[in-house]
Each structure stands twice: as structure tokens, then as C-alpha cells.
Coordinates of C-alpha atoms in Angstrom, one line a residue:
M1 CA 0.0 0.1 0.0
S2 CA 1.0 3.6 -0.7
E3 CA 2.6 5.6 2.2
K4 CA 0.4 8.6 1.3
I5 CA -2.7 9.4 3.5
T6 CA -6.0 9.8 2.3
G7 CA -8.8 11.5 4.2
V8 CA -12.1 9.7 4.8
G9 CA -15.4 11.2 6.0
I10 CA -17.9 8.8 7.3
I11 CA -21.6 9.2 6.9
G12 CA -23.7 7.3 9.6
C13 CA -22.6 6.9 13.2
G14 CA -24.5 3.9 14.2
T15 CA -23.9 0.3 15.4
F16 CA -21.4 -0.5 12.7
I17 CA -19.1 2.3 12.6
S18 CA -16.6 0.9 15.1
A19 CA -15.8 -1.8 12.5
Y20 CA -14.1 1.0 10.5
T21 CA -12.8 3.3 13.2
N22 CA -10.9 0.4 14.7
T23 CA -8.8 -0.1 11.4
L24 CA -8.9 3.0 9.5
G25 CA -5.7 5.0 10.3
K26 CA -4.7 2.4 12.6
I27 CA -4.2 -0.9 10.9
Y28 CA -4.6 0.6 7.3
K29 CA -2.5 3.7 7.9
N30 CA -2.7 5.1 4.2
V31 CA -5.9 6.5 5.3
K32 CA -7.3 8.6 8.2
V33 CA -10.9 9.4 9.4
V34 CA -11.1 13.3 9.4
G35 CA -14.7 13.5 10.1
C36 CA -18.0 12.0 10.6
S37 CA -21.7 13.1 10.1
D38 CA -25.2 11.7 11.1
L39 CA -28.7 12.8 10.8
D40 CA -28.5 13.2 14.7
L41 CA -25.8 15.8 15.2
E42 CA -25.3 15.1 18.7
R43 CA -24.7 11.4 18.0
A44 CA -22.1 12.4 15.6
K45 CA -20.5 14.5 18.2
A46 CA -20.5 11.8 20.7
C47 CA -19.2 9.5 18.0
A48 CA -16.4 11.7 17.2
K49 CA -15.3 12.0 20.8
E50 CA -15.6 8.3 21.4
N51 CA -13.5 7.4 18.4
G52 CA -11.0 10.4 18.3
I53 CA -12.4 11.7 15.0
P54 CA -11.2 15.3 14.7
K55 CA -14.6 16.7 13.2
A56 CA -18.3 16.2 13.7
Y57 CA -20.7 17.9 11.3
S58 CA -23.4 17.8 8.8
T59 CA -23.2 15.8 5.7
E60 CA -23.3 19.1 3.5
E61 CA -20.3 20.5 5.7
M62 CA -18.5 17.2 5.3
L63 CA -18.8 17.2 1.4
A64 CA -17.6 20.6 1.3
D65 CA -14.5 19.7 3.5
E66 CA -11.3 19.7 1.2
E67 CA -9.7 17.3 3.7
V68 CA -12.1 14.6 2.6
D69 CA -11.3 12.5 -0.4
I70 CA -13.4 9.6 0.1
V71 CA -16.9 9.3 1.7
L72 CA -17.6 6.3 3.5
I73 CA -21.3 5.5 3.7
I74 CA -22.5 3.5 6.6
T75 CA -26.2 4.0 6.7
N76 CA -29.4 1.9 6.1
P77 CA -29.6 0.8 2.3
G78 CA -32.5 2.9 1.5
S79 CA -30.3 6.0 1.7
H80 CA -27.2 4.6 -0.3
Y81 CA -28.2 6.0 -3.6
A82 CA -28.9 9.6 -2.4
L83 CA -25.9 10.0 -0.3
S84 CA -23.6 8.3 -2.9
M85 CA -24.8 10.8 -5.5
M86 CA -24.5 13.8 -3.3
A87 CA -21.0 12.6 -2.5
L88 CA -20.0 12.2 -6.3
K89 CA -21.5 15.6 -7.2
A90 CA -19.3 17.0 -4.6
G91 CA -16.3 15.5 -6.3
K92 CA -15.7 12.9 -3.7
H93 CA -14.8 9.3 -4.2
V94 CA -17.3 6.8 -2.5
Y95 CA -17.1 3.7 -0.5
C96 CA -20.5 2.3 0.6
E97 CA -21.7 -0.4 2.9
K98 CA -23.6 -3.0 1.1
P99 CA -25.8 -3.2 -0.8
M100 CA -24.6 -0.7 -3.4
A101 CA -28.2 0.8 -3.7
A102 CA -31.9 -0.4 -2.9
T103 CA -32.4 -1.2 -6.4
F104 CA -30.4 -2.3 -9.5
D105 CA -31.4 0.9 -11.4
Q106 CA -30.1 3.0 -8.7
A107 CA -26.8 1.2 -8.6
A108 CA -26.4 1.5 -12.3
E109 CA -27.0 5.1 -12.3
I110 CA -24.4 5.6 -9.5
A111 CA -21.7 3.6 -11.4
A112 CA -22.5 5.5 -14.6
F113 CA -22.3 9.0 -13.0
A114 CA -19.0 8.0 -11.1
K115 CA -17.4 7.1 -14.5
E116 CA -18.6 10.1 -16.2
K117 CA -17.1 12.2 -13.3
G118 CA -13.8 10.4 -13.5
L119 CA -14.4 9.3 -9.7
F120 CA -14.2 5.9 -8.0
V121 CA -17.1 4.3 -6.3
A122 CA -16.8 1.0 -4.6
C123 CA -19.1 -1.0 -2.3
A124 CA -18.7 -3.4 0.5
P125 CA -17.9 -6.3 1.3
D126 CA -14.1 -6.1 1.0
T127 CA -13.5 -9.5 3.0
F128 CA -12.6 -11.3 -0.2
L129 CA -9.3 -9.3 0.2
T130 CA -8.5 -10.7 3.4
P131 CA -5.4 -13.0 3.7
E132 CA -7.7 -15.9 4.3
M133 CA -9.7 -15.7 1.2
Q134 CA -6.8 -14.8 -0.9
A135 CA -5.3 -18.2 0.3
V136 CA -8.5 -19.8 -1.0
R137 CA -8.1 -17.9 -4.4
R138 CA -4.4 -18.9 -4.6
A139 CA -5.2 -22.6 -4.2
I140 CA -7.7 -22.3 -6.9
D141 CA -5.7 -20.5 -9.4
E142 CA -2.8 -23.0 -8.7
G143 CA -5.2 -25.6 -9.6
K144 CA -5.0 -27.3 -6.2
I145 CA -8.4 -29.2 -6.8
G146 CA -8.3 -29.3 -10.6
K147 CA -11.1 -27.7 -12.5
V148 CA -13.6 -26.1 -10.2
T149 CA -17.1 -27.6 -10.8
S150 CA -19.4 -26.4 -8.3
I151 CA -19.8 -24.4 -4.9
T152 CA -22.2 -24.5 -2.0
A153 CA -22.7 -21.4 0.2
N154 CA -25.1 -21.6 3.2
V155 CA -26.0 -19.3 6.1
C156 CA -29.3 -20.7 7.8
W157 CA -29.7 -19.2 11.1
P158 CA -32.5 -17.6 13.4
G159 CA -31.7 -14.1 12.3
S160 CA -30.1 -10.8 13.2
D161 CA -32.9 -9.7 15.3
L162 CA -31.7 -11.8 18.1
W163 CA -28.6 -9.7 18.5
H164 CA -29.1 -6.4 16.5
P165 CA -30.3 -3.5 18.7
N166 CA -32.4 -1.9 15.8
A167 CA -33.2 -5.0 13.5
D168 CA -36.5 -3.9 12.3
F169 CA -35.1 -2.6 9.0
L170 CA -33.7 -6.1 8.0
F171 CA -37.4 -7.1 7.6
K172 CA -38.7 -4.3 5.8
K173 CA -38.5 -3.3 2.2
G174 CA -34.8 -3.2 1.1
G175 CA -34.0 -5.8 3.7
G176 CA -33.9 -9.7 4.2
P177 CA -31.1 -12.3 4.1
M178 CA -30.3 -11.9 0.4
L179 CA -29.5 -8.4 0.6
D180 CA -28.0 -8.5 4.1
I181 CA -25.8 -11.5 3.9
G182 CA -25.9 -12.3 0.1
P183 CA -23.2 -9.6 -0.8
Y184 CA -20.7 -11.5 1.1
F185 CA -21.1 -14.8 -0.5
L186 CA -21.8 -13.5 -4.3
T187 CA -18.8 -11.0 -4.0
A188 CA -16.6 -13.8 -2.9
M189 CA -17.8 -16.1 -5.7
V190 CA -17.4 -13.4 -8.5
T191 CA -13.8 -12.7 -7.3
L192 CA -12.8 -16.4 -7.1
F193 CA -14.7 -17.7 -10.3
G194 CA -15.5 -14.8 -12.3
P195 CA -18.6 -13.2 -13.6
I196 CA -22.1 -14.8 -13.3
D197 CA -24.1 -15.8 -16.6
E198 CA -27.7 -16.8 -15.0
V199 CA -29.4 -17.0 -11.5
F200 CA -32.7 -18.6 -10.5
A201 CA -34.1 -18.7 -6.9
Y202 CA -37.2 -19.6 -4.8
S203 CA -38.0 -17.8 -1.5
N204 CA -40.5 -17.6 1.3
R205 CA -41.0 -16.6 4.9
A206 CA -41.7 -18.4 8.1
W207 CA -43.6 -15.6 9.9
D208 CA -45.4 -12.4 8.9
V209 CA -44.8 -11.0 12.1
R210 CA -41.5 -11.2 14.2
H211 CA -41.2 -10.3 17.9
I212 CA -38.0 -8.3 18.2
H213 CA -36.8 -7.3 21.6
D214 CA -39.8 -5.6 23.1
H215 CA -42.2 -5.1 20.0
D216 CA -43.8 -6.8 17.2
C217 CA -42.4 -6.0 13.7
D218 CA -44.3 -6.7 10.3
V219 CA -42.1 -8.7 8.0
E220 CA -42.5 -7.2 4.5
V221 CA -39.7 -9.5 2.8
D222 CA -39.0 -13.0 2.4
T223 CA -36.7 -14.5 4.9
N224 CA -35.8 -17.9 3.4
Y225 CA -34.0 -18.4 0.0
C226 CA -32.7 -21.3 -2.1
G227 CA -30.8 -19.9 -5.2
V228 CA -29.0 -21.4 -8.1
I229 CA -26.1 -19.7 -9.9
K230 CA -24.4 -20.5 -13.2
F231 CA -21.1 -18.9 -14.0
K232 CA -19.7 -17.8 -17.5
S233 CA -17.0 -20.4 -16.8
G234 CA -19.6 -23.3 -16.9
M235 CA -19.6 -24.0 -13.1
I236 CA -22.7 -24.1 -11.0
G237 CA -23.4 -23.0 -7.4
Q238 CA -26.1 -22.9 -4.9
I239 CA -26.8 -20.6 -2.1
N240 CA -29.2 -20.9 0.7
L241 CA -29.9 -17.9 3.1
S242 CA -32.4 -17.9 5.9
N243 CA -33.4 -16.1 8.9
D244 CA -35.9 -18.8 9.8
V245 CA -33.6 -21.8 10.8
W246 CA -32.8 -22.3 14.6
K247 CA -29.6 -24.5 14.1
S248 CA -28.0 -25.9 10.7
N249 CA -25.0 -28.0 10.2
L250 CA -24.7 -27.0 6.4
P251 CA -21.1 -25.9 5.6
A252 CA -20.7 -22.2 5.2
F253 CA -18.6 -22.1 2.0
E254 CA -17.4 -25.3 0.1
I255 CA -15.8 -25.4 -3.2
Y256 CA -15.5 -28.6 -5.4
G257 CA -13.2 -29.5 -8.2
T258 CA -12.1 -32.4 -10.3
E259 CA -9.1 -33.1 -8.1
G260 CA -10.3 -32.3 -4.7
A261 CA -12.4 -30.1 -2.5
I262 CA -11.8 -26.9 -0.4
Y263 CA -13.4 -26.0 2.8
A264 CA -13.4 -22.3 3.2
P265 CA -14.2 -19.7 5.8
N266 CA -17.6 -17.9 5.9
P267 CA -16.9 -14.8 3.6
N268 CA -18.6 -12.6 6.1
T269 CA -17.2 -13.6 9.4
I270 CA -14.0 -15.3 7.9
R271 CA -14.6 -18.1 10.6
G272 CA -14.3 -21.6 9.8
P273 CA -12.1 -24.1 8.1
L274 CA -9.3 -23.2 5.7
Q275 CA -8.6 -26.7 4.4
M276 CA -8.6 -28.9 1.2
V277 CA -8.6 -32.5 0.6
A278 CA -7.1 -34.1 -2.4
A279 CA -8.9 -36.5 -4.5
D280 CA -5.9 -38.9 -4.7
K281 CA -5.6 -39.1 -0.9
L282 CA -9.2 -39.8 -0.5
R283 CA -9.3 -42.3 -3.2
A284 CA -6.3 -44.0 -1.6
E285 CA -8.1 -44.1 1.8
I286 CA -11.2 -45.6 0.0
N287 CA -9.4 -48.3 -1.9
A288 CA -7.5 -49.3 1.3
Q289 CA -10.7 -50.4 2.9
P290 CA -10.9 -54.5 3.2
N291 CA -14.5 -54.9 1.6
Q292 CA -17.2 -53.2 -0.5
M293 CA -19.3 -52.0 2.6
L294 CA -16.3 -50.2 4.2
R295 CA -15.4 -48.6 0.9
M296 CA -19.1 -47.5 0.6
M297 CA -19.3 -46.0 4.2
T298 CA -15.7 -44.1 3.8
I299 CA -17.2 -42.4 0.7
Y300 CA -20.3 -41.3 3.0
T301 CA -18.1 -40.4 6.1
G302 CA -14.7 -39.8 4.9
G303 CA -13.6 -42.7 7.0
T304 CA -12.0 -42.7 10.4
N305 CA -8.6 -41.3 9.0
F306 CA -10.3 -38.4 7.1
E307 CA -8.8 -35.6 9.4
S308 CA -5.4 -36.6 8.6
L309 CA -6.0 -36.2 4.8
L310 CA -6.8 -32.5 5.3
E311 CA -4.4 -30.0 4.3
P312 CA -4.3 -26.5 5.5
L313 CA -4.3 -23.9 2.9
E314 CA -1.2 -21.4 3.3
V315 CA -2.1 -17.9 4.6
I316 CA 0.4 -15.2 3.5
G317 CA 0.3 -12.2 5.5
E318 CA -1.3 -11.5 9.0
A319 CA -4.8 -13.1 9.3
R320 CA -7.1 -10.6 11.0
G321 CA -10.6 -12.2 10.6
N322 CA -13.4 -10.1 9.5
Q323 CA -11.7 -6.7 10.1
R324 CA -13.4 -4.1 7.7
G325 CA -11.5 -1.3 6.2
L326 CA -9.1 -3.1 3.9
G327 CA -11.3 -2.2 0.7
V328 CA -11.4 1.5 1.8
S329 CA -7.6 1.3 2.1
D330 CA -7.4 -0.4 -1.2
L331 CA -9.5 2.3 -2.7
A332 CA -7.1 5.0 -1.3
D333 CA -4.1 3.0 -2.7
A334 CA -6.0 3.1 -6.0
I335 CA -6.5 6.8 -6.1
Q336 CA -3.0 7.7 -5.0
N337 CA -1.5 5.5 -7.7
G338 CA -4.0 5.8 -10.7
R339 CA -5.1 2.3 -10.8
K340 CA -8.5 0.4 -10.6
P341 CA -9.5 -0.5 -7.1
R342 CA -10.0 -4.1 -6.5
V343 CA -13.5 -3.4 -5.1
S344 CA -14.6 -2.0 -8.5
A345 CA -17.7 -0.3 -9.5
E346 CA -18.2 -2.9 -12.3
A347 CA -17.9 -5.8 -9.8
C348 CA -20.2 -4.1 -7.2
L349 CA -22.8 -3.6 -10.0
H350 CA -22.6 -7.1 -11.2
V351 CA -23.0 -8.6 -7.8
T352 CA -25.9 -6.1 -7.1
E353 CA -27.7 -7.2 -10.2
A354 CA -27.3 -11.0 -9.1
I355 CA -28.5 -10.3 -5.6
M356 CA -31.6 -8.2 -6.9
A357 CA -32.6 -11.0 -9.2
L358 CA -32.1 -13.7 -6.6
N359 CA -34.0 -11.5 -4.1
G360 CA -37.0 -11.5 -6.6
T361 CA -38.2 -7.9 -5.5
E362 CA -37.6 -5.9 -8.8
G363 CA -39.6 -7.7 -11.3
F364 CA -36.5 -9.7 -12.7
A365 CA -38.1 -12.8 -14.7
L366 CA -36.3 -15.8 -13.5
P367 CA -34.2 -17.6 -14.4
H368 CA -32.5 -14.3 -15.0
K369 CA -29.8 -13.7 -17.6
M370 CA -27.2 -11.3 -16.4
T371 CA -26.7 -8.1 -18.2
T372 CA -23.5 -6.9 -16.7
T373 CA -20.3 -8.5 -16.3
C374 CA -16.9 -7.7 -14.5
E375 CA -13.3 -8.8 -14.3
R376 CA -11.6 -10.8 -11.4
P377 CA -9.8 -8.3 -9.4
A378 CA -5.9 -8.6 -9.1
M379 CA -4.8 -10.5 -6.1
M380 CA -3.6 -8.4 -3.0
D381 CA 0.2 -7.4 -3.0
I382 CA 2.1 -9.7 -0.7

């Protein structure tokens, strides 16, 4: 990363801001947070004091601040479009929390306007840039599991309303697990395997009303999704996202190839395995069994020696889990060095289209043939 320092202004001083203030200017030192704003100015002032941010002001004042080069938007999805356009019109680069906008058309307008103005716009998640997820990509690119044929992605849990202090928006228009959790997995998939060709999904909801903390919340969106993804490369994937499952043992992220399988971390939390099994080792384990029944059971279970067959994937660099801010740092480096950010507008728009189609809320006919595309980003510098 460049040693130059780029000023960042943060809009939105809610629950998630500490995920960025804990890293920007501290772990990622090519950026510094110079100010923050919020609809509630007093909350912005309290946030600035708590996090050592020099300025707390209105959004309009932030956009006029010459020290601010990148505007980081951490607000509810419904405001992403308006705030992104305001920042771009003020000549600022934008890094926005996911999703890029509440609709695909809004996201497309943001990307087009940024290109017209010669500005960068990027969108979370940036977790695919972590050393752990880069280790997964390296193993794939080096052919460790041969030709990749399929992938499964699963987050089936009882929902964020069990922990989030203000979770109602997750069950209103613009919410739901596909828009909340889907970006982590779809972004990881696109950066690992390239652009998507077509998607299809079914969805439903378990409850029309959820009791959240001390009140009832009308559920306006589906909360249980089963999706299918076909990539331009020919590989296929499935994604199961649900806020209606009390407990699941489904793997978060597994990648299957002709010569083995990779067991990868959850692209949101970066928790879980970082291992692979080679086909030749598993084949040898199966063939070593003394009879047909044991060979069959080894195929089903992996056998009693399966753990010994697993190989860790090499992580280069310091593993930091799900710390946010790496995408903002990479955007700053791109600005400073005149290159395309790894979290590019094209990739963000492509992922947004796929998510909105899978979400089934914008009138996309299913199966949906993708209208956008993108390139895989460059690997992180080691």
C-alpha cells in the first residue's frame, strides 16, 4: 500500500461504525478518518469524541471539506443512492456499505455517474481481500483442486434480530437475508470464479410478524432463500440463506473440483475451516478398505482417518479475520496510484444485479440472464 494518507469522511454513526474506526488509520495507515456526520448531530459529536475523530458536522459540511477525499457511507440501504450521488456530485470518491443501492437501476446510475465524473465508487464487502480468502483464491488459481465445477454457500440461522439493537429494517423493504448476507457470498464467488451468467431462486417466509426485543415487527420481505447460480465459466453454485432456521450444520462455503475440495471460511465472518482434501488421498483411503461395505461407508463419511487427509491452505500475511476497512484502504491506494480499485464499480454492480434478481423484488423474470459483467480483481500485493 502507498505511504500517502487519504482523508476519509464517514456518514452514519450507528452500530457498525466501530468496525471501521478500529482499523482506518490504525491498521490501514494510508487513510485517516477526518470527520463524521449523522442525521443526529449530537450522535455524530458523541461518536467523534469516542473514536478520536477530529470533526463532527452535517453531511453538507463534510462534502465541502477539502480534507475529505473518500466518503464512507454506513447507513441503511434506502439512503445509499442519495448519499452516493451527493458525494459524487461534490467530487468525492465513494465507498459504501452493502448493498450498493436499494435497486439495481439506482446502482447502475451511481456507477455510470462516477465513471462520467472520473471518480471511483466502491461497495462493501471487502472481506474477499483478507489473507484467508486470498489463500482460497491462490489454491484455486494454482489448480490445487483441478477444474472447479461447483460451490455451495449456506447461512441458515435464526436471524440478526436476536442480537441487533435496531433490527426492524432487516425485515422491511430493502432488507432480508439475500440483501444482508448475500453480498458477502456473491462477491466472494465473483472474485474467485469470475462473472455470473444466470441465476434462479425460490423464497418464502416463516412468519409475517416477528417479535423483536420488546415489540412486534411486520415482516415485509421473504426471509428464506434457495438460489442457483450459473457462471460464465460453466461452473454452478447454490446458495441457501435463511433467517428462519434455528440451527443448521450446513457448511458455510465449500468449493468442489475435479481433483479435490476446499473447505473455506464464511466470507462474512472469516470464521471456519481453511483446508482442502486432495482426490488422490481420499481415493487411496477408500481403496485401502478391506471390503465393499467399508469402502461405501468411507465415501459417505470420509472414514476414521479423514482428518489426517486434510491439508491447511497457506495464509500469506497476517490473518485478521473479518476486520473491515481493507477495501477503503485499497480504494485510497488506487486513487493515489492511478489504478483500478480491487473493489471495482463494475464488480459491485454485477453483484448487485445478481442479488436483486435472486431477491425477486425488482420484477426480474427468473431465470435471470445477467446484463452486466466484470473482471476478477488482481490479487492483493504480498
